[in-house]
Short mmCIF file of C-alpha atoms and ligand atoms in Angstrom, two decimals:
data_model
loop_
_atom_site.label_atom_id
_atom_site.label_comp_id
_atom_site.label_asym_id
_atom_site.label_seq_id
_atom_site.Cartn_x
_atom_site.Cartn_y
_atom_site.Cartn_z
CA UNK A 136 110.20 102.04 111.49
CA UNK A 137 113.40 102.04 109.71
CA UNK A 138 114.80 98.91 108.54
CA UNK A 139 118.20 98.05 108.93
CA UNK A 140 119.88 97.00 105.50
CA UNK A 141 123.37 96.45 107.41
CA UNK A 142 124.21 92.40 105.13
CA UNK A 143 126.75 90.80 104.39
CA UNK A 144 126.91 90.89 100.50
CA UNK A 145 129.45 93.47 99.36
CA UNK A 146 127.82 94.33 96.19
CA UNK A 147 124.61 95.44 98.02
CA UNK A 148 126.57 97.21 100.56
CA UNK A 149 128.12 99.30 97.99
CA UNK A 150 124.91 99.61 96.13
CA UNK A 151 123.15 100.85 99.37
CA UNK A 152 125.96 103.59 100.26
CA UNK A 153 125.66 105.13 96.41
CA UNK A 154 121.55 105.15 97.48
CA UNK A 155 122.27 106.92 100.04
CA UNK A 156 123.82 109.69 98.48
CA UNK A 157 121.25 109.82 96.08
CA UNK A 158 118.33 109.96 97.93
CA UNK A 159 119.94 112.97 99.45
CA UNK A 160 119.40 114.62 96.19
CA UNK A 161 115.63 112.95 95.85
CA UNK A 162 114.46 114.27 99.20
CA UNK A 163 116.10 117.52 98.20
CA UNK A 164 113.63 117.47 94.88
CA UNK A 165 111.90 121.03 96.35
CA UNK A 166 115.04 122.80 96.06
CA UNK A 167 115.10 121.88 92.48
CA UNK A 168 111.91 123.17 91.50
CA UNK A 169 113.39 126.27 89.39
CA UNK A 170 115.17 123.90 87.28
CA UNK A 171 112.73 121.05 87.06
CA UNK A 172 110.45 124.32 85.35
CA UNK A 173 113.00 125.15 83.64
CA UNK A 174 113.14 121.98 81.66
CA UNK A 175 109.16 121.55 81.84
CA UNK A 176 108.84 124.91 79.92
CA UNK A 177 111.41 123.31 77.50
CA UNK A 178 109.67 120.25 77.08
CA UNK A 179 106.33 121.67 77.24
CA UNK A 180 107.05 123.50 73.78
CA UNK A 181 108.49 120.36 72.43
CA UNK A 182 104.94 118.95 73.29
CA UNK A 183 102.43 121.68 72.03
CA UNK A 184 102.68 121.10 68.58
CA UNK A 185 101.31 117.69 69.71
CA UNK A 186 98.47 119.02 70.93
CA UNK A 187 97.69 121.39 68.39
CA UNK A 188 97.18 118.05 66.72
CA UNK A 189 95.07 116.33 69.58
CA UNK A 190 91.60 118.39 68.11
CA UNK A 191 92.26 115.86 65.26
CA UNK A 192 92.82 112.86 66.89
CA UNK A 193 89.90 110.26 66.51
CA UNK A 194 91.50 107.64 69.06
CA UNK A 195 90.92 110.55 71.80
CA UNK A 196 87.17 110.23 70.90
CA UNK A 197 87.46 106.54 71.40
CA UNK A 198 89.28 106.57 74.38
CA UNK A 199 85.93 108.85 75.87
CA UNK A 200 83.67 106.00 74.55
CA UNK A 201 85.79 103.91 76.19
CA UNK A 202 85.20 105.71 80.00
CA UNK A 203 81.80 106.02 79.18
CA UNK A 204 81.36 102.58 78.01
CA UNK A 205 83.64 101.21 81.12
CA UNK A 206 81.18 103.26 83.56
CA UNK A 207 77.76 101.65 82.02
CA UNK A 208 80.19 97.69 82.41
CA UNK A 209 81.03 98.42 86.05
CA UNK A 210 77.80 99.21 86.99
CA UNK A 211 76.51 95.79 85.80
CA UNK A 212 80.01 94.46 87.47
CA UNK A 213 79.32 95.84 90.73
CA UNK A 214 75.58 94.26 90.51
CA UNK A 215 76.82 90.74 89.67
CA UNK A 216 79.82 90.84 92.69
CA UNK A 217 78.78 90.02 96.70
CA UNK A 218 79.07 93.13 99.07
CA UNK A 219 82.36 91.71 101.08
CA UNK A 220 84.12 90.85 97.52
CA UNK A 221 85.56 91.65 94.99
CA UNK A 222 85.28 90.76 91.12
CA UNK A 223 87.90 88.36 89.35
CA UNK A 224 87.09 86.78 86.44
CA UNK A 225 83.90 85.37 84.21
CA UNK A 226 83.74 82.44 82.36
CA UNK A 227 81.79 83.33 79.10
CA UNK A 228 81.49 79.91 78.21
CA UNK A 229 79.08 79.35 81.40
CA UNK A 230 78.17 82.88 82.10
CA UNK A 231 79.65 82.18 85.40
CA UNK A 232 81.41 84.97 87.65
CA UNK A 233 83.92 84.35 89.94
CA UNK A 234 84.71 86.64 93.02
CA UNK A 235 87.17 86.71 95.57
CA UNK A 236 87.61 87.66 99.25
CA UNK A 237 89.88 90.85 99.93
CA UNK A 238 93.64 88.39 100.43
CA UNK A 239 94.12 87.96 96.96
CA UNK A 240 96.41 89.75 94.42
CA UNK A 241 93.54 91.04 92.58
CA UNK A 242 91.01 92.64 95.00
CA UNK A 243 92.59 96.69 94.17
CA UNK A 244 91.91 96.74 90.61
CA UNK A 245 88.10 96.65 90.76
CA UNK A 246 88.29 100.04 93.56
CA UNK A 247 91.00 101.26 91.26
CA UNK A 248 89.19 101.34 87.61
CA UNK A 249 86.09 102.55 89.67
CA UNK A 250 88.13 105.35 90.66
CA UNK A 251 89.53 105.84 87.06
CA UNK A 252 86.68 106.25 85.89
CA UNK A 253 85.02 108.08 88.31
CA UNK A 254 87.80 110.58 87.53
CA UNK A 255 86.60 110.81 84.01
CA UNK A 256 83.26 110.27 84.01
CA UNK A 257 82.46 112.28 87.28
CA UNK A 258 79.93 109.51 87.74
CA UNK A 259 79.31 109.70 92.30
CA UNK A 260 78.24 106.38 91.69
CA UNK A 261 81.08 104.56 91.24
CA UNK A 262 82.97 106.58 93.27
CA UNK A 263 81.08 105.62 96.41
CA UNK A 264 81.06 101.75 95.01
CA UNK A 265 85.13 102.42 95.00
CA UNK A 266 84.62 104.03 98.82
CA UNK A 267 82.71 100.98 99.98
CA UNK A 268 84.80 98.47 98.55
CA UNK A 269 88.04 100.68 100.07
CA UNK A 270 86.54 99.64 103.66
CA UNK A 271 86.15 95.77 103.09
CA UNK A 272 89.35 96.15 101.34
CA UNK A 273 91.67 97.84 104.57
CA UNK A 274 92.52 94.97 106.92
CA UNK A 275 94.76 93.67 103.98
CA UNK A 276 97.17 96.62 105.33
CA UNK A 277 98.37 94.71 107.66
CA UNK A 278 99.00 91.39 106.05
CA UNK A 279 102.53 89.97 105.79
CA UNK A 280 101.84 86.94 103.88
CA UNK A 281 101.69 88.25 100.49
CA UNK A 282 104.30 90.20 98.26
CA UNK A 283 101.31 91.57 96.05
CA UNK A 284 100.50 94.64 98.19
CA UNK A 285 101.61 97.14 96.29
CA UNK A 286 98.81 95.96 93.57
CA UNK A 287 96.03 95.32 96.13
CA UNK A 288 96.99 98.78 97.84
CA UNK A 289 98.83 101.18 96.17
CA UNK A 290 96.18 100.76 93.08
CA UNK A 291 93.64 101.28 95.44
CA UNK A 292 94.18 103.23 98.19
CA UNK A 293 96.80 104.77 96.21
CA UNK A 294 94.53 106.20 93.96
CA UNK A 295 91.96 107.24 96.63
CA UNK A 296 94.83 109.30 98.30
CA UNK A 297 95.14 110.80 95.11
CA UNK A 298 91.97 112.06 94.21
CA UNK A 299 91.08 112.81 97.70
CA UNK A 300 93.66 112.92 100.44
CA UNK A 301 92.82 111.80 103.95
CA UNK A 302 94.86 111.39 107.01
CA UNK A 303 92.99 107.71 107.26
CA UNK A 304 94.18 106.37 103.48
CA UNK A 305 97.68 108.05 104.15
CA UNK A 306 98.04 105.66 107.10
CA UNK A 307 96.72 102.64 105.73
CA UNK A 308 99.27 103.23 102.36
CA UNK A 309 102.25 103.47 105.42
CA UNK A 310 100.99 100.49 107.07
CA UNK A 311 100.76 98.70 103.69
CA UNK A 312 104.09 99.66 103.01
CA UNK A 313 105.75 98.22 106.00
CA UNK A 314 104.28 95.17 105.99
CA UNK A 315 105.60 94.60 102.36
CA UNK A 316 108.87 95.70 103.41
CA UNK A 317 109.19 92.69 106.22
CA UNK A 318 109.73 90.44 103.48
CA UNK A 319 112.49 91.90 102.61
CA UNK A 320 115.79 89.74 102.75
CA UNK A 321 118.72 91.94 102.73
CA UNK A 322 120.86 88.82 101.88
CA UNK A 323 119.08 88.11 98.79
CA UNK A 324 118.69 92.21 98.41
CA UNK A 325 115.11 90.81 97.51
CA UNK A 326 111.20 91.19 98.71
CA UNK A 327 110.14 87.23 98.83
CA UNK A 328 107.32 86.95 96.53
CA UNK A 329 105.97 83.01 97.39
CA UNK A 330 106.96 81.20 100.07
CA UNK A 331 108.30 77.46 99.81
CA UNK A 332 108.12 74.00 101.53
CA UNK A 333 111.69 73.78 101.52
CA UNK A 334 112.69 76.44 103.91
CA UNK A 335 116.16 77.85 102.56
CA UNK A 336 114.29 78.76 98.92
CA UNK A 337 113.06 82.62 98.70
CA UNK A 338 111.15 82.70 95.37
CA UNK A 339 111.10 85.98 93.75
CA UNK A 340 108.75 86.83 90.53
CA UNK A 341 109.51 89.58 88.36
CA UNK A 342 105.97 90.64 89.07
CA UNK A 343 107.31 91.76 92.10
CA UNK A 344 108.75 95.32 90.45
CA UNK A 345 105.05 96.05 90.41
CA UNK A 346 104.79 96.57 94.22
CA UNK A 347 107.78 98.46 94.40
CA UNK A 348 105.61 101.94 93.72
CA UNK A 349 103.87 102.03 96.90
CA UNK A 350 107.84 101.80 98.36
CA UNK A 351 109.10 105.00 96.44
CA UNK A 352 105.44 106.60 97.39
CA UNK A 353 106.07 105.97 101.32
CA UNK A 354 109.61 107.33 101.42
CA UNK A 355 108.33 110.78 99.42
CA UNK A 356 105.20 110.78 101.90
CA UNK A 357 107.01 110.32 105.49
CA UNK A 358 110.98 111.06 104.41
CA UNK A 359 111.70 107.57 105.60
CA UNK A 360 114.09 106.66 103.30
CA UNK A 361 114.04 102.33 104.34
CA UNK A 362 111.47 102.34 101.74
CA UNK A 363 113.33 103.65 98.67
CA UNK A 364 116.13 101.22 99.76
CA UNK A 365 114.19 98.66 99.64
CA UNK A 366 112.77 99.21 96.46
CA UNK A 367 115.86 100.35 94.62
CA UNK A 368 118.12 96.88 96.31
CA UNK A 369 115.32 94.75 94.50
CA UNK A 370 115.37 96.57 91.22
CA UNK A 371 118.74 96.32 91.46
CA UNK A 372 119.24 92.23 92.53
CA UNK A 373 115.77 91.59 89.47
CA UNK A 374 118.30 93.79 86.83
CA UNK A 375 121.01 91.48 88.04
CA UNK A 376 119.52 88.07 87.84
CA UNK A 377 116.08 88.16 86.36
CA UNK A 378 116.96 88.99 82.77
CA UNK A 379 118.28 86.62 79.99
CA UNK A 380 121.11 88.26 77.43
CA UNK A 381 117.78 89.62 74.85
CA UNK A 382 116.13 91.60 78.07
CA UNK A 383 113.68 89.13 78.11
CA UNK A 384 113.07 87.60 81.62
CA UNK A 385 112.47 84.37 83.57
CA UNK A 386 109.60 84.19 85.90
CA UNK A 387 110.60 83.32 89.16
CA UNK A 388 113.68 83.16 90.62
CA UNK A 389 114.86 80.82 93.41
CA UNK A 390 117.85 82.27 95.21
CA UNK A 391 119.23 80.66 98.56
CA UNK A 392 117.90 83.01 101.69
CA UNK A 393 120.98 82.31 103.44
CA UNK A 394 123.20 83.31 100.77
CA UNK A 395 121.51 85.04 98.00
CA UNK A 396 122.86 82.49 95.74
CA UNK A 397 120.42 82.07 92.65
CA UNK A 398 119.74 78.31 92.82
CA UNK A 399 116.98 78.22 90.25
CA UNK A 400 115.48 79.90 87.23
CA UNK A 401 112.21 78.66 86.03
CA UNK A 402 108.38 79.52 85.14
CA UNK A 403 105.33 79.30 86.98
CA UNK A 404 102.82 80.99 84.85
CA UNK A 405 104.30 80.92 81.47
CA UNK A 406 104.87 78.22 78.53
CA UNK A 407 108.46 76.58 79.80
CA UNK A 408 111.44 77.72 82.18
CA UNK A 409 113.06 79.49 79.50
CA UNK A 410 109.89 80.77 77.50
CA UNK A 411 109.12 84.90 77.28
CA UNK A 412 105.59 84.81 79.43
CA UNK A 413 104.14 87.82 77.86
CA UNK A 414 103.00 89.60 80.97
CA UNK A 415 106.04 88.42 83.00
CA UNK A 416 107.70 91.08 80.27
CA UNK A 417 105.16 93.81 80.67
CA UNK A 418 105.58 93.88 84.43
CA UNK A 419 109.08 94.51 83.86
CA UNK A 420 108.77 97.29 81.06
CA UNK A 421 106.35 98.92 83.37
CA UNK A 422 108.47 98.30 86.83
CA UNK A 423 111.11 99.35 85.78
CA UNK A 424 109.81 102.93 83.97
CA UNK A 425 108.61 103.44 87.21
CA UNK A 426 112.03 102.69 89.09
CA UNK A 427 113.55 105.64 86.43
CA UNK A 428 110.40 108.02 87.13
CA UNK A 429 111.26 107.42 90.74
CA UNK A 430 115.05 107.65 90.89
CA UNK A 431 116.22 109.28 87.32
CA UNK A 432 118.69 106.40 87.78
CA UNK A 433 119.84 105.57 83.96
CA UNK A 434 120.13 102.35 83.95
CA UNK A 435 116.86 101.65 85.22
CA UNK A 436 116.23 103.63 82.00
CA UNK A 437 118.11 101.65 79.62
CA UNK A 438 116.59 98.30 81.21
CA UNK A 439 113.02 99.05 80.58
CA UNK A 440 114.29 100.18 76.70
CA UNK A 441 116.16 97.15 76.43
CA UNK A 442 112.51 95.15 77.40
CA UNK A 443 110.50 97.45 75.18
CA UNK A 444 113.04 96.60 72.64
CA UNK A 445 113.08 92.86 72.97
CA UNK A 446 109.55 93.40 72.87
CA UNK A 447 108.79 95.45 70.09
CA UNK A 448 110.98 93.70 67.68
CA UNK A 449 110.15 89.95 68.64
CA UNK A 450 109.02 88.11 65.39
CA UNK A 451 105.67 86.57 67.64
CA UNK A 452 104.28 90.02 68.55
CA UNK A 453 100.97 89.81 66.36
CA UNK A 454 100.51 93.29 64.21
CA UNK A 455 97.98 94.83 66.01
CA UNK A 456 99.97 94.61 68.95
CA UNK A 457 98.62 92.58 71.04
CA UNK A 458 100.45 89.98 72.63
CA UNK A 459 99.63 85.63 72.71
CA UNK A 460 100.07 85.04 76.22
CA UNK A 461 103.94 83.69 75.82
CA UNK A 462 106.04 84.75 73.31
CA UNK A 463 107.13 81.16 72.48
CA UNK A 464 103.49 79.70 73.08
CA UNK A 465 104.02 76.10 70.71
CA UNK A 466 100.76 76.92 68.72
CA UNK A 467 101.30 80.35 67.61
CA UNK A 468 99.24 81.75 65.74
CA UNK A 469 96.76 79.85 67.26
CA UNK A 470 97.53 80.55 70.74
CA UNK A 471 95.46 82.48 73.21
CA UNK A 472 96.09 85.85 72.93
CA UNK A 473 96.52 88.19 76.30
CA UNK A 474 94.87 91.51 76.36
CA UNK A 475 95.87 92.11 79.79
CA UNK A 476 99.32 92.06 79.00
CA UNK A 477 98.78 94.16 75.93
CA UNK A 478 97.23 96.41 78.81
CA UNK A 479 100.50 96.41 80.69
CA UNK A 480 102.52 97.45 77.68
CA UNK A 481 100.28 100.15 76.67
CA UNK A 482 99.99 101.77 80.09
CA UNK A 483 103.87 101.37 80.36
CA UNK A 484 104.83 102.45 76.52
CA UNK A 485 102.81 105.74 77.04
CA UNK A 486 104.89 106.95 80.30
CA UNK A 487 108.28 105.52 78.59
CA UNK A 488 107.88 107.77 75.69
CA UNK A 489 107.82 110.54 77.80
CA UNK A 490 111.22 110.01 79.03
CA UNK A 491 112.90 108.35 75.48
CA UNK A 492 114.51 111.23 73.61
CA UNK A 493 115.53 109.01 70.21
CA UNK A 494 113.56 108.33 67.48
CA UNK A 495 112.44 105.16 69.27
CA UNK A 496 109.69 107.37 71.69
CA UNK A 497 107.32 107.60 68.53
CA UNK A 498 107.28 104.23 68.28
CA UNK A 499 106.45 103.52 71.71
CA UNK A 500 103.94 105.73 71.23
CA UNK A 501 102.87 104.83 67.74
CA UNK A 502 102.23 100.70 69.40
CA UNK A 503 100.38 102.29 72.72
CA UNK A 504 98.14 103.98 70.11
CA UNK A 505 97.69 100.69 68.45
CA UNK A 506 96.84 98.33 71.55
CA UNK A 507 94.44 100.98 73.04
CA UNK A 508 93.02 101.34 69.42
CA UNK A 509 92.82 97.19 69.05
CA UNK A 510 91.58 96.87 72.65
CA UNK A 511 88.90 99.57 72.03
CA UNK A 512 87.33 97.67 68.95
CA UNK A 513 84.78 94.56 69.50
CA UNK A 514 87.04 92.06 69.64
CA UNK A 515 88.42 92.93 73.02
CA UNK A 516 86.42 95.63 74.11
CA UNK A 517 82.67 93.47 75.28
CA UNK A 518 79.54 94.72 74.28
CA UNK A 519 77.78 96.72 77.45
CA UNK A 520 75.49 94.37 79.66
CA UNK A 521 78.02 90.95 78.70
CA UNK A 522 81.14 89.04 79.74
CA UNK A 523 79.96 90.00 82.70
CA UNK A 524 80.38 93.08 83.46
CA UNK A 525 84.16 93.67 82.92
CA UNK A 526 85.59 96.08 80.21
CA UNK A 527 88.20 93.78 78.38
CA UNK A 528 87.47 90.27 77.15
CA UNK A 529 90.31 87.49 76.36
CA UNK A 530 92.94 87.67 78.85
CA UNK A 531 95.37 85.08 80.31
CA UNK A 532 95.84 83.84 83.86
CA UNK A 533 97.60 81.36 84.85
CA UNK A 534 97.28 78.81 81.90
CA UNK A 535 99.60 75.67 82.43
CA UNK A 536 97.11 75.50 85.47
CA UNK A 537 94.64 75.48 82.87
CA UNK A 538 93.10 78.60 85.26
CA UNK A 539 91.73 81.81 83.70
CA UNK A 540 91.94 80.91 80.03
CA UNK A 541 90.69 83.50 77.59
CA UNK A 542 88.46 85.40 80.28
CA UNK A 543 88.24 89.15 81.16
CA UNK A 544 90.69 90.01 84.12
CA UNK A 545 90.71 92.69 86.55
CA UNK A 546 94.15 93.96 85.73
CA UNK A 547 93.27 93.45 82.24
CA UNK A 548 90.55 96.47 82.80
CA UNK A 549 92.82 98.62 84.99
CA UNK A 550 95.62 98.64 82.87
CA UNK A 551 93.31 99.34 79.68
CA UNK A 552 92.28 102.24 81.91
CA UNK A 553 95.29 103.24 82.99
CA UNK A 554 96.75 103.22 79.36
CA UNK A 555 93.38 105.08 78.14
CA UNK A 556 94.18 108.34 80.88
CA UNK A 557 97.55 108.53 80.55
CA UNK A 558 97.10 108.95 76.26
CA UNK A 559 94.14 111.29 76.86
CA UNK A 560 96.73 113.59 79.53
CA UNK A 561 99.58 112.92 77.01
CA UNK A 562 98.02 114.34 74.10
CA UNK A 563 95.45 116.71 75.06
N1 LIG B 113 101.09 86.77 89.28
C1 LIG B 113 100.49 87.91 88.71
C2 LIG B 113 100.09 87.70 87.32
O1 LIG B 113 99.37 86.74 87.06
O2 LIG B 113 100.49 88.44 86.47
#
């Protein structure tokens, strides 16, 4: 199915043509093999001494606990959530949990950690909960109305394919794929996140770099290169628009479908319009280390440096790391903090390091090593057999809805176990 990106903006135009010519060299990436060894040799002394080290690292102990721990919660998780749903939230306060049907953001995270964990822990168990809930889970392949698929799917399915490939997950990943890609506007050069009553608006989130994995995946998977284009036009329109002059960036973006004029920038989920909602920056640090993993396109590089940076040095971000929900929440210190988008940063910091050659790796490193430290200890991490089931305690959902306040949070767990596997394979 490939999509036409023939518009009328001359900026994208030009944008797609240099694509072109480098995808080229991207779906040419097995002819580079010698050199890509080359350079992995290179960097793999570079990285030994590291290891030498990792015998004597305690936090690699803790990050064990931590699977082990997370296999015992999701067992009580998976008893406390109906057969056709899926886990979202608990309310500690009540002891109430809260599950959803397979249509929202959420519902890939809970197969996801399962299968995280099932990868460390070798536990069958929770790999045939992750298998069951993969089957309730499929239709969503072929729903248009949502931006979000790349979560609900690529985390998923994404990970199933991974583990263990079958012709049946490849599909449903393709399938997933192109119904993401037909909200693609190629006037805007965006995917529409939300849609609107007024019917010229196309609201884009910078969530949205989140779902633009599954995109990159498709294109390496069946050489169709409409999904790459996709991806890298919206990474390219988010760099454009999304970002104030610090790096730090608005949450949703209004532009005009008809002429990918931006006619609003504003907030949905975070303090005010031009506030720093603390997740709304970890989805960009971590979308856009994925756009340079993808690509090697510098400047998708330098923008997910330029967010670590504005997030690393901001005067709010707490010592142990671990962010209040917005950076310019009025009642800091006593805001809520948000250990799902500590989560976020972690996972993100971990893979960013591995491609930061200045001094400035070690520190992404050093703060990864911190959250996942922080996140581990009983403050965040809940005690097994409460807050119901899920791994992470106080995280942040939507709170000017007053929704999700200080509750555990799927994504919260999956990024904390995300973060957790990538140290362990970075280290050991
Ligand atoms: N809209 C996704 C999030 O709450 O981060």
């Amino acid at each position: 199915m490939p999509i036409g990106l023939t518009n009328n903006n001359p900026k994208i135009a030009i944008e797609i043509a240099i694509f072109d010519r480098k995808l080229k060299l991207y779906m040419r990436a097995p002819a580079l093999v010698p050199f890509i060894l080359l350079s992995v040799i290179t960097i793999g002394n570079a990285c030994q001494a590291q290891k030498r080290s990792a015998s004597k690292n305690p936090l690699l102990q803790t990050i064990q606990t931590d699977f082990e721990d997370g296999a015992k919660q999701y067992k009580v998780l998976k008893a406390l959530t109906p057969a056709d749903s899926f886990p979202k939230t608990y309310y500690p306060k009540t002891g109430k949990s809260e599950s959803s049907k397979s249509g929202w953001w959420c519902s890939g995270f809970y197969p996801g950690t399962l299968l995280y964990l099932y990868e460390q822990t070798h536990d069958t168990a929770l790999y045939n909960e992750a298998v069951r809930k993969l089957s309730v889970l499929q239709k969503e392949q072929f729903n248009k109305g949502t931006h979000d698929l790349g979560f609900m799917m690529y985390c998923s399915f994404g990970n199933a394919n991974r583990i263990k490939p079958s012709a049946e997950y490849k599909e449903i990943l393709l399938n997933s794929a192109k119904s993401l890609s037909t909200r693609f506007n190629p006037t805007v050069g965006c995917i529409k996140s939300w849609d609107s009553k007024n019917p010229s608006d196309f609201l884009v989130i910078i969530d949205n770099m989140m779902n633009l994995e599954l995109l990159f995946e498709e294109t390496k998977a069946t050489g169709d290169s409409s999904y790459y284009k996709i991806a890298v036009t919206h990474a390219n329109t988010t760099m454009n628009n999304h970002f104030r002059p610090d790096f730090s960036s608005y949450h949703v973006l209004n532009y005009d479908m008809n002429t990918g004029a931006v006619k609003e920038k504003k907030t949905a989920q975070g303090f005010a319009n031009e506030s720093a909602w603390a997740r709304g920056q970890a989805w960009g640090l971590y979308g856009y280390t994925v756009c340079y993993r993808e690509t090697k396109d510098v400047r998708y590089l330098q923008q997910a440096q330029h967010i670590a940076e504005f997030i690393l040095k901001h005067p709010n971000l707490p010592a142990d790391k671990i962010p209040y929900w917005d950076f310019n929440a009025p009642d800091i210190p006593n805001a809520l903090r948000d250990a799902s988008a500590a989560a976020v940063m972690a996972a993100a910091l971990i893979e960013l390091s591995q491609y930061t050659k200045s001094k400035d790796a070690k520190e992404y490193r050093d703060v990864a090593e911190t959250i996942i430290k922080n996140l581990s200890a009983p403050g965040y991490k809940a005690a097994i057999g409460t807050n119901g089931g899920f791994i992470l305690q106080h995280g942040v959902g939507h709170k000017p809805a007053n929704s999700e306040e200080d509750v555990p949070l799927t994504y919260g767990d999956y990024y904390f176990i995300e973060a957790c596997k990538r140290y362990k394979e970075l280290v050991k």
